[in-house]
């Protein structure tokens, strides 16, 4: 299958990136469990290392199974190129790597996965990279936060844990005006519900650990580049616009055009940081993506049913699901994720923190785990776990208040999910 974009999503999620194996005709993408690839001859090896010819050298850089997944995700996101990484967090570092340098900063939304808040506010400091957190609903504050040293703007399409929807188009307009790329973490929405690139994002990152794989089997991540950002337009991105000393002086932006960012991420990012996805992991995720649209439809349908039931229950204070008409983010669905607001949200239990803990311990079908986007329903008390390292102010801004629990609604029978919540709420609020 060569020319992706003429096919529908349901076709692409199965066929994109998955031509029959050229060696054997195998219909399913084989797991190429190999570290290295034999060069045809010495000239071939030199050409590959010069990026004069594209091919396989060593699996830290590229591997056919991993490449099939990268191509599939790139096509589903409508990008020009993409790479897969060992985890979602690896993907975030990889996405920032070609853009940042000591003294440079990223302007990030306050509403993010807790691990990302910690990664950006603490860990990247060690690289000399800075961060400024802003409420992305306040576009003036966002514009004001972007300064001469800002090299990226970062947000989530459907933000963890509250399920809040970011107005990606409006945020992209602010980023564009400042000449800075917008990175959107599309983990909670997946390309089935949201296409950040079509809304103006430069880069999309994923934790493929979640819905893309869909069953909680492997960790992985991906970075997809739109190919639309003009790296040569300013002197802000020297790794892409000027001779790259880490690759014998190649000017990636000149030599590789819309593939500059992707090739930089492989030739330098994966080569030197080594945050590579393994072929076995890529296989599981390829299997997951084949049924993505079907699962997401059911996730959304179930989330609506469960969120509506919770909102009408007197033991519940409020529910944050953007798919409820009561949500302040309800009007953004049409614009940002027209097929639905995902299946991730929080709700506040009357009785506060103690009742939340009791609820978590009383559920039977819901699993108490630090994960989301699984076929099975999951619950966690974010403030004491995934968002534990945040200050109370950061927790509040992220939507991870101590009196809320986060649900990741699975694809089980929704009546069973409601019955389980009903019995656990009874115990939690007794
Ligand atoms: C889980 C998650 C991550 C981190 O991904 P890992 O695969 O766990 O490293 C990043 N962003 C979001 C929105 C997530 O849910």
Short mmCIF file of C-alpha atoms and ligand atoms in Angstrom, two decimals:
data_model
loop_
_atom_site.label_atom_id
_atom_site.label_comp_id
_atom_site.label_asym_id
_atom_site.label_seq_id
_atom_site.Cartn_x
_atom_site.Cartn_y
_atom_site.Cartn_z
CA UNK A 1 0.00 0.00 0.00
CA UNK A 2 1.70 3.15 -1.16
CA UNK A 3 -0.59 6.12 -1.45
CA UNK A 4 -2.11 6.45 2.02
CA UNK A 5 -4.26 9.51 2.16
CA UNK A 6 -6.83 8.32 -0.40
CA UNK A 7 -8.00 5.55 1.95
CA UNK A 8 -10.28 5.85 4.96
CA UNK A 9 -9.06 5.60 8.55
CA UNK A 10 -10.42 2.06 9.04
CA UNK A 11 -8.43 0.86 6.03
CA UNK A 12 -5.24 2.72 6.93
CA UNK A 13 -5.14 1.46 10.50
CA UNK A 14 -4.77 -2.08 9.08
CA UNK A 15 -2.79 -1.57 5.88
CA UNK A 16 -0.62 1.56 6.22
CA UNK A 17 3.06 0.70 6.51
CA UNK A 18 2.36 -3.00 6.07
CA UNK A 19 3.24 -4.19 2.58
CA UNK A 20 3.69 -7.96 2.28
CA UNK A 21 7.17 -8.92 3.46
CA UNK A 22 9.50 -8.59 0.44
CA UNK A 23 11.56 -11.66 1.44
CA UNK A 24 8.78 -14.17 2.16
CA UNK A 25 5.45 -12.62 1.21
CA UNK A 26 4.35 -12.90 4.84
CA UNK A 27 1.04 -11.05 5.07
CA UNK A 28 1.47 -9.89 8.66
CA UNK A 29 4.45 -7.63 9.45
CA UNK A 30 7.22 -10.01 10.63
CA UNK A 31 9.06 -9.34 13.87
CA UNK A 32 12.53 -8.57 12.54
CA UNK A 33 14.41 -9.73 15.61
CA UNK A 34 17.84 -8.59 14.45
CA UNK A 35 20.37 -6.06 15.65
CA UNK A 36 22.21 -5.44 12.38
CA UNK A 37 21.79 -5.73 8.61
CA UNK A 38 24.39 -7.02 6.15
CA UNK A 39 25.64 -4.32 3.78
CA UNK A 40 25.70 -5.22 0.07
CA UNK A 41 29.28 -3.94 -0.16
CA UNK A 42 31.56 -1.23 1.21
CA UNK A 43 30.05 1.47 -1.04
CA UNK A 44 26.55 0.59 0.15
CA UNK A 45 27.65 0.90 3.79
CA UNK A 46 29.23 4.31 3.13
CA UNK A 47 26.14 5.53 1.28
CA UNK A 48 23.89 4.54 4.19
CA UNK A 49 26.08 6.32 6.71
CA UNK A 50 26.10 9.43 4.48
CA UNK A 51 22.28 9.41 4.29
CA UNK A 52 22.82 9.27 0.52
CA UNK A 53 20.74 6.08 0.50
CA UNK A 54 18.02 5.07 2.93
CA UNK A 55 18.28 1.61 4.44
CA UNK A 56 18.88 -0.42 7.56
CA UNK A 57 22.15 -0.19 9.49
CA UNK A 58 21.56 -1.05 13.13
CA UNK A 59 18.36 -1.48 15.13
CA UNK A 60 19.11 1.34 17.55
CA UNK A 61 18.42 3.58 14.53
CA UNK A 62 15.87 1.71 12.43
CA UNK A 63 14.27 -1.73 12.21
CA UNK A 64 11.68 -2.89 9.64
CA UNK A 65 9.03 -3.86 12.22
CA UNK A 66 9.44 -0.59 14.09
CA UNK A 67 9.49 1.29 10.77
CA UNK A 68 6.16 -0.26 9.79
CA UNK A 69 4.58 1.09 12.96
CA UNK A 70 6.22 4.51 12.52
CA UNK A 71 4.86 4.71 8.98
CA UNK A 72 1.37 3.63 10.05
CA UNK A 73 1.20 6.21 12.82
CA UNK A 74 2.64 8.89 10.52
CA UNK A 75 -0.07 8.23 7.94
CA UNK A 76 -2.87 8.09 10.56
CA UNK A 77 -1.67 11.44 11.98
CA UNK A 78 -1.28 12.98 8.49
CA UNK A 79 2.43 13.68 9.06
CA UNK A 80 5.50 13.63 6.81
CA UNK A 81 7.67 11.37 8.96
CA UNK A 82 7.84 9.74 12.34
CA UNK A 83 9.92 7.70 14.73
CA UNK A 84 9.03 5.26 17.48
CA UNK A 85 10.61 5.33 20.92
CA UNK A 86 10.90 3.14 23.98
CA UNK A 87 8.14 4.97 25.89
CA UNK A 88 5.94 8.03 25.78
CA UNK A 89 8.34 9.88 28.02
CA UNK A 90 11.23 8.98 25.73
CA UNK A 91 9.18 10.38 22.83
CA UNK A 92 8.79 13.70 24.65
CA UNK A 93 12.54 14.06 25.19
CA UNK A 94 13.15 12.98 21.58
CA UNK A 95 10.62 15.55 20.33
CA UNK A 96 12.32 18.37 22.21
CA UNK A 97 15.89 17.27 21.50
CA UNK A 98 16.39 18.79 18.01
CA UNK A 99 14.79 22.05 19.15
CA UNK A 100 16.27 22.78 22.54
CA UNK A 101 19.61 23.77 23.99
CA UNK A 102 20.95 25.10 27.27
CA UNK A 103 19.08 28.26 28.30
CA UNK A 104 16.13 27.53 25.98
CA UNK A 105 12.62 26.90 27.29
CA UNK A 106 9.36 25.17 26.46
CA UNK A 107 6.03 26.81 27.25
CA UNK A 108 3.70 24.06 28.49
CA UNK A 109 0.08 23.75 29.51
CA UNK A 110 -0.71 23.36 33.20
CA UNK A 111 -3.09 20.53 32.25
CA UNK A 112 -0.78 17.60 31.56
CA UNK A 113 -0.11 14.03 32.63
CA UNK A 114 1.61 14.30 36.03
CA UNK A 115 4.73 12.53 34.84
CA UNK A 116 5.11 15.11 32.11
CA UNK A 117 4.80 17.98 34.58
CA UNK A 118 7.62 16.40 36.59
CA UNK A 119 9.73 15.64 33.52
CA UNK A 120 9.44 19.22 32.29
CA UNK A 121 9.68 21.02 35.63
CA UNK A 122 12.43 18.92 37.23
CA UNK A 123 14.32 16.50 35.03
CA UNK A 124 15.00 18.60 31.92
CA UNK A 125 16.62 21.22 34.16
CA UNK A 126 19.64 18.89 34.18
CA UNK A 127 20.03 19.58 30.44
CA UNK A 128 19.81 23.32 31.04
CA UNK A 129 16.32 23.35 29.49
CA UNK A 130 13.62 25.46 31.15
CA UNK A 131 9.83 25.38 31.26
CA UNK A 132 7.03 27.87 31.83
CA UNK A 133 3.59 26.53 32.69
CA UNK A 134 0.57 28.49 31.51
CA UNK A 135 -3.19 27.98 31.42
CA UNK A 136 -3.68 27.37 27.68
CA UNK A 137 -7.28 28.57 27.89
CA UNK A 138 -5.76 32.03 28.42
CA UNK A 139 -4.28 32.76 24.98
CA UNK A 140 -2.95 36.17 26.02
CA UNK A 141 -1.02 34.56 28.88
CA UNK A 142 0.30 31.95 26.44
CA UNK A 143 1.48 34.62 24.00
CA UNK A 144 3.08 36.58 26.84
CA UNK A 145 4.93 33.51 28.13
CA UNK A 146 6.67 32.85 24.79
CA UNK A 147 10.00 34.70 24.83
CA UNK A 148 13.12 34.86 22.63
CA UNK A 149 14.43 31.64 24.18
CA UNK A 150 11.23 29.63 23.72
CA UNK A 151 11.75 26.74 21.33
CA UNK A 152 8.48 24.83 21.69
CA UNK A 153 4.91 25.05 22.94
CA UNK A 154 3.56 21.84 24.51
CA UNK A 155 0.05 20.64 25.35
CA UNK A 156 -2.20 17.57 25.31
CA UNK A 157 -5.17 17.32 22.93
CA UNK A 158 -7.43 15.74 25.56
CA UNK A 159 -5.64 16.50 28.80
CA UNK A 160 -4.94 13.92 31.48
CA UNK A 161 -6.48 13.46 34.05
CA UNK A 162 -9.56 15.68 33.64
CA UNK A 163 -10.26 14.95 29.99
CA UNK A 164 -10.22 18.68 29.20
CA UNK A 165 -10.00 19.59 25.52
CA UNK A 166 -7.35 22.03 24.27
CA UNK A 167 -8.32 24.46 21.52
CA UNK A 168 -5.40 23.28 19.37
CA UNK A 169 -6.16 25.62 16.45
CA UNK A 170 -6.10 28.69 18.70
CA UNK A 171 -2.90 27.56 20.45
CA UNK A 172 -1.27 26.82 17.07
CA UNK A 173 -2.10 30.33 15.86
CA UNK A 174 -0.29 31.81 18.88
CA UNK A 175 2.71 29.50 18.37
CA UNK A 176 2.83 30.29 14.64
CA UNK A 177 2.78 34.02 15.28
CA UNK A 178 5.80 33.57 17.55
CA UNK A 179 7.63 31.31 15.06
CA UNK A 180 7.75 28.40 17.49
CA UNK A 181 6.61 24.80 16.83
CA UNK A 182 3.59 23.40 18.68
CA UNK A 183 3.97 19.88 20.10
CA UNK A 184 0.71 18.09 20.92
CA UNK A 185 0.60 14.95 23.05
CA UNK A 186 -2.25 13.08 21.37
CA UNK A 187 -2.13 10.02 23.66
CA UNK A 188 -5.59 10.35 25.21
CA UNK A 189 -7.36 11.17 21.95
CA UNK A 190 -5.44 9.01 19.42
CA UNK A 191 -5.48 9.98 15.73
CA UNK A 192 -8.96 8.44 15.46
CA UNK A 193 -10.52 11.15 17.63
CA UNK A 194 -8.17 14.07 16.97
CA UNK A 195 -5.75 15.15 14.24
CA UNK A 196 -3.53 17.81 15.78
CA UNK A 197 -1.58 18.36 12.54
CA UNK A 198 -4.75 19.30 10.66
CA UNK A 199 -5.39 21.83 13.45
CA UNK A 200 -1.95 23.41 13.06
CA UNK A 201 0.38 21.35 15.27
CA UNK A 202 3.98 20.93 14.10
CA UNK A 203 4.73 17.74 16.02
CA UNK A 204 2.59 15.04 17.62
CA UNK A 205 3.84 12.80 20.41
CA UNK A 206 2.28 9.62 21.72
CA UNK A 207 2.56 7.20 24.53
CA UNK A 208 1.74 4.15 22.38
CA UNK A 209 1.53 2.31 25.71
CA UNK A 210 -2.07 3.49 25.96
CA UNK A 211 -4.92 3.32 23.40
CA UNK A 212 -2.73 2.65 20.35
CA UNK A 213 -1.66 -0.71 21.77
CA UNK A 214 -4.91 -0.87 23.67
CA UNK A 215 -4.42 -3.71 26.09
CA UNK A 216 -1.72 -2.72 28.53
CA UNK A 217 0.97 -5.03 27.17
CA UNK A 218 3.96 -2.84 26.16
CA UNK A 219 5.41 0.59 26.72
CA UNK A 220 6.25 2.68 23.69
CA UNK A 221 6.14 6.13 22.23
CA UNK A 222 6.17 7.97 18.93
CA UNK A 223 7.02 11.37 17.51
CA UNK A 224 5.30 12.40 14.27
CA UNK A 225 6.46 15.46 12.34
CA UNK A 226 4.04 17.39 10.15
CA UNK A 227 6.91 18.34 7.83
CA UNK A 228 5.38 21.80 7.65
CA UNK A 229 7.61 23.89 9.91
CA UNK A 230 10.23 26.04 8.14
CA UNK A 231 13.35 25.40 10.26
CA UNK A 232 15.41 27.64 7.95
CA UNK A 233 13.19 30.69 8.57
CA UNK A 234 15.06 31.81 11.69
CA UNK A 235 18.29 31.11 13.54
CA UNK A 236 16.35 29.52 16.43
CA UNK A 237 16.90 25.90 15.40
CA UNK A 238 20.59 25.58 14.53
CA UNK A 239 20.54 21.76 14.71
CA UNK A 240 18.24 21.80 11.71
CA UNK A 241 19.14 25.04 9.91
CA UNK A 242 22.93 25.12 10.29
CA UNK A 243 25.75 22.60 9.79
CA UNK A 244 25.18 19.89 12.41
CA UNK A 245 28.52 19.07 14.07
CA UNK A 246 27.12 15.73 15.31
CA UNK A 247 26.63 14.64 11.68
CA UNK A 248 29.74 15.78 9.81
CA UNK A 249 28.30 19.24 9.21
CA UNK A 250 25.14 18.19 7.34
CA UNK A 251 22.52 20.97 7.14
CA UNK A 252 19.43 18.82 7.73
CA UNK A 253 16.93 21.57 6.81
CA UNK A 254 18.61 22.10 3.45
CA UNK A 255 19.44 18.50 2.54
CA UNK A 256 16.22 16.81 3.64
CA UNK A 257 13.43 19.41 3.35
CA UNK A 258 10.22 18.22 5.03
CA UNK A 259 12.01 15.09 6.32
CA UNK A 260 14.74 17.13 8.07
CA UNK A 261 13.31 16.74 11.57
CA UNK A 262 12.62 13.00 11.19
CA UNK A 263 16.08 12.25 9.80
CA UNK A 264 17.69 14.33 12.54
CA UNK A 265 15.70 12.34 15.11
CA UNK A 266 16.98 9.04 13.68
CA UNK A 267 20.52 9.97 12.69
CA UNK A 268 21.32 11.87 15.88
CA UNK A 269 18.48 11.46 18.39
CA UNK A 270 18.10 7.67 18.30
CA UNK A 271 21.78 7.18 17.50
CA UNK A 272 23.03 9.12 20.54
CA UNK A 273 20.16 8.96 23.04
CA UNK A 274 19.21 5.37 22.19
CA UNK A 275 15.55 5.61 23.27
CA UNK A 276 14.63 3.02 20.66
CA UNK A 277 11.48 0.92 20.45
CA UNK A 278 12.13 -2.82 20.18
CA UNK A 279 10.59 -4.88 17.35
CA UNK A 280 8.60 -7.11 19.71
CA UNK A 281 7.00 -4.04 21.26
CA UNK A 282 6.27 -2.59 17.81
CA UNK A 283 4.51 -5.87 16.89
CA UNK A 284 2.09 -5.63 19.82
CA UNK A 285 1.31 -2.03 18.98
CA UNK A 286 0.80 -2.81 15.27
CA UNK A 287 -1.75 -5.46 16.35
CA UNK A 288 -3.45 -2.92 18.59
CA UNK A 289 -3.69 -0.18 15.98
CA UNK A 290 -5.54 -2.56 13.60
CA UNK A 291 -8.66 -2.25 15.80
CA UNK A 292 -8.16 1.33 17.02
CA UNK A 293 -11.30 2.87 15.51
CA UNK A 294 -13.57 0.09 16.80
CA UNK A 295 -12.16 0.33 20.30
CA UNK A 296 -12.27 4.12 20.41
CA UNK A 297 -15.92 4.14 19.37
CA UNK A 298 -16.76 1.78 22.22
CA UNK A 299 -14.53 3.64 24.70
CA UNK A 300 -16.34 6.90 23.89
CA UNK A 301 -19.81 5.29 23.97
CA UNK A 302 -19.10 3.69 27.37
CA UNK A 303 -17.53 6.86 28.78
CA UNK A 304 -20.65 8.84 27.91
CA UNK A 305 -22.92 6.29 29.57
CA UNK A 306 -20.83 6.02 32.75
CA UNK A 307 -20.16 9.79 33.02
CA UNK A 308 -23.87 10.56 32.62
CA UNK A 309 -24.79 8.02 35.31
CA UNK A 310 -22.18 9.43 37.70
CA UNK A 311 -23.28 13.01 37.10
CA UNK A 312 -26.81 12.09 38.12
CA UNK A 313 -25.75 10.24 41.25
CA UNK A 314 -26.22 12.14 44.54
CA UNK A 315 -23.02 10.65 46.01
CA UNK A 316 -20.98 12.39 43.30
CA UNK A 317 -20.11 16.09 43.44
CA UNK A 318 -19.09 16.66 39.85
CA UNK A 319 -17.80 14.85 36.74
CA UNK A 320 -15.25 16.46 34.40
CA UNK A 321 -16.02 14.54 31.20
CA UNK A 322 -15.97 16.96 28.24
CA UNK A 323 -18.59 14.81 26.52
CA UNK A 324 -21.22 15.97 29.03
CA UNK A 325 -23.20 19.07 28.01
CA UNK A 326 -22.44 20.50 31.48
CA UNK A 327 -18.71 20.63 30.70
CA UNK A 328 -17.17 24.00 29.81
CA UNK A 329 -15.20 22.08 27.16
CA UNK A 330 -18.26 20.51 25.52
CA UNK A 331 -18.33 23.09 22.71
CA UNK A 332 -14.77 22.22 21.70
CA UNK A 333 -15.61 18.62 20.75
CA UNK A 334 -16.94 19.62 17.33
CA UNK A 335 -13.77 21.56 16.54
CA UNK A 336 -11.05 19.42 18.11
CA UNK A 337 -12.26 15.81 18.37
CA UNK A 338 -15.52 15.48 16.42
CA UNK A 339 -15.77 11.69 16.93
CA UNK A 340 -15.87 12.07 20.70
CA UNK A 341 -14.23 13.40 23.84
CA UNK A 342 -12.30 10.23 24.69
CA UNK A 343 -12.79 8.00 27.71
CA UNK A 344 -10.69 9.65 30.38
CA UNK A 345 -12.15 11.87 33.09
CA UNK A 346 -12.28 12.49 36.80
CA UNK A 347 -15.13 12.69 39.25
CA UNK A 348 -15.34 14.07 42.77
CA UNK A 349 -16.73 11.81 45.45
CA UNK A 350 -18.73 13.38 48.27
CA UNK A 351 -16.65 12.64 51.34
CA UNK A 352 -13.41 13.87 49.76
CA UNK A 353 -10.03 12.21 49.99
CA UNK A 354 -11.01 9.40 52.39
CA UNK A 355 -14.05 8.44 50.32
CA UNK A 356 -11.86 8.36 47.17
CA UNK A 357 -9.44 5.94 48.82
CA UNK A 358 -12.32 3.72 49.99
CA UNK A 359 -13.89 3.80 46.53
CA UNK A 360 -10.66 2.74 44.82
CA UNK A 361 -10.31 -0.16 47.23
CA UNK A 362 -13.94 -1.28 46.83
CA UNK A 363 -14.13 -1.66 43.05
CA UNK A 364 -14.07 -5.13 41.52
CA UNK A 365 -14.06 -4.74 37.73
CA UNK A 366 -12.06 -1.53 37.63
CA UNK A 367 -8.35 -2.19 38.12
CA UNK A 368 -6.40 0.13 40.38
CA UNK A 369 -3.38 0.86 38.17
CA UNK A 370 -1.21 3.74 36.96
CA UNK A 371 -2.17 3.34 33.33
CA UNK A 372 -4.87 4.43 30.91
CA UNK A 373 -6.19 3.48 27.51
CA UNK A 374 -6.55 -0.21 28.27
CA UNK A 375 -9.44 -2.39 27.02
CA UNK A 376 -10.29 -2.88 30.69
CA UNK A 377 -11.56 -0.08 32.91
CA UNK A 378 -9.04 1.51 35.22
CA UNK A 379 -9.15 3.84 38.20
CA UNK A 380 -6.56 5.81 40.09
CA UNK A 381 -6.44 8.54 42.68
CA UNK A 382 -4.18 10.94 40.76
CA UNK A 383 -3.25 13.29 43.62
CA UNK A 384 -1.63 10.51 45.65
CA UNK A 385 -0.05 8.68 42.67
CA UNK A 386 0.49 9.96 39.11
CA UNK A 387 0.33 13.60 40.19
CA UNK A 388 1.98 12.97 43.58
CA UNK A 389 5.16 14.95 42.81
CA UNK A 390 3.14 18.10 42.04
CA UNK A 391 2.46 20.94 44.45
CA UNK A 392 -1.19 21.35 45.57
CA UNK A 393 -1.46 24.33 43.19
CA UNK A 394 -0.10 22.27 40.29
CA UNK A 395 -2.50 19.44 41.17
CA UNK A 396 -5.45 21.81 41.13
CA UNK A 397 -4.37 23.41 37.85
CA UNK A 398 -3.96 19.95 36.28
CA UNK A 399 -7.42 18.85 37.49
CA UNK A 400 -5.94 16.31 39.93
CA UNK A 401 -7.53 17.64 43.10
CA UNK A 402 -7.36 15.37 46.18
CA UNK A 403 -11.14 14.80 46.14
CA UNK A 404 -11.25 13.34 42.62
CA UNK A 405 -10.47 9.94 41.14
CA UNK A 406 -9.57 9.38 37.50
CA UNK A 407 -11.33 6.81 35.38
CA UNK A 408 -10.14 5.30 32.13
CA UNK A 409 -13.28 3.69 30.79
CA UNK A 410 -12.74 0.37 29.01
CA UNK A 411 -14.77 -1.52 26.46
CA UNK A 412 -16.64 -3.86 28.81
CA UNK A 413 -20.44 -3.96 29.20
CA UNK A 414 -21.29 -0.48 30.53
CA UNK A 415 -24.01 -1.89 32.80
CA UNK A 416 -21.39 -3.92 34.64
CA UNK A 417 -19.19 -0.84 35.03
CA UNK A 418 -22.09 1.12 36.50
CA UNK A 419 -23.03 -1.71 38.87
CA UNK A 420 -19.43 -1.86 40.07
CA UNK A 421 -19.26 1.90 40.65
CA UNK A 422 -22.64 1.78 42.38
CA UNK A 423 -21.58 -0.83 44.94
CA UNK A 424 -18.21 0.86 45.54
CA UNK A 425 -19.81 4.30 45.99
CA UNK A 426 -22.17 2.76 48.54
CA UNK A 427 -19.19 1.51 50.56
CA UNK A 428 -17.16 4.71 50.08
CA UNK A 429 -19.92 7.03 51.28
CA UNK A 430 -21.52 4.79 53.92
C1 LIG B 1 1.32 7.70 29.91
C2 LIG B 1 1.44 9.03 29.32
C3 LIG B 1 2.69 9.56 28.98
C4 LIG B 1 3.97 8.82 29.26
O1 LIG B 1 4.05 7.68 28.47
P1 LIG B 1 4.85 6.35 28.92
O2 LIG B 1 4.64 5.43 27.77
O3 LIG B 1 4.26 5.88 30.20
O4 LIG B 1 6.28 6.78 29.07
C5 LIG B 1 2.72 10.81 28.41
N1 LIG B 1 1.60 11.51 28.18
C6 LIG B 1 0.39 11.03 28.48
C7 LIG B 1 -0.82 11.84 28.19
C8 LIG B 1 0.27 9.79 29.07
O5 LIG B 1 -0.95 9.31 29.37
#
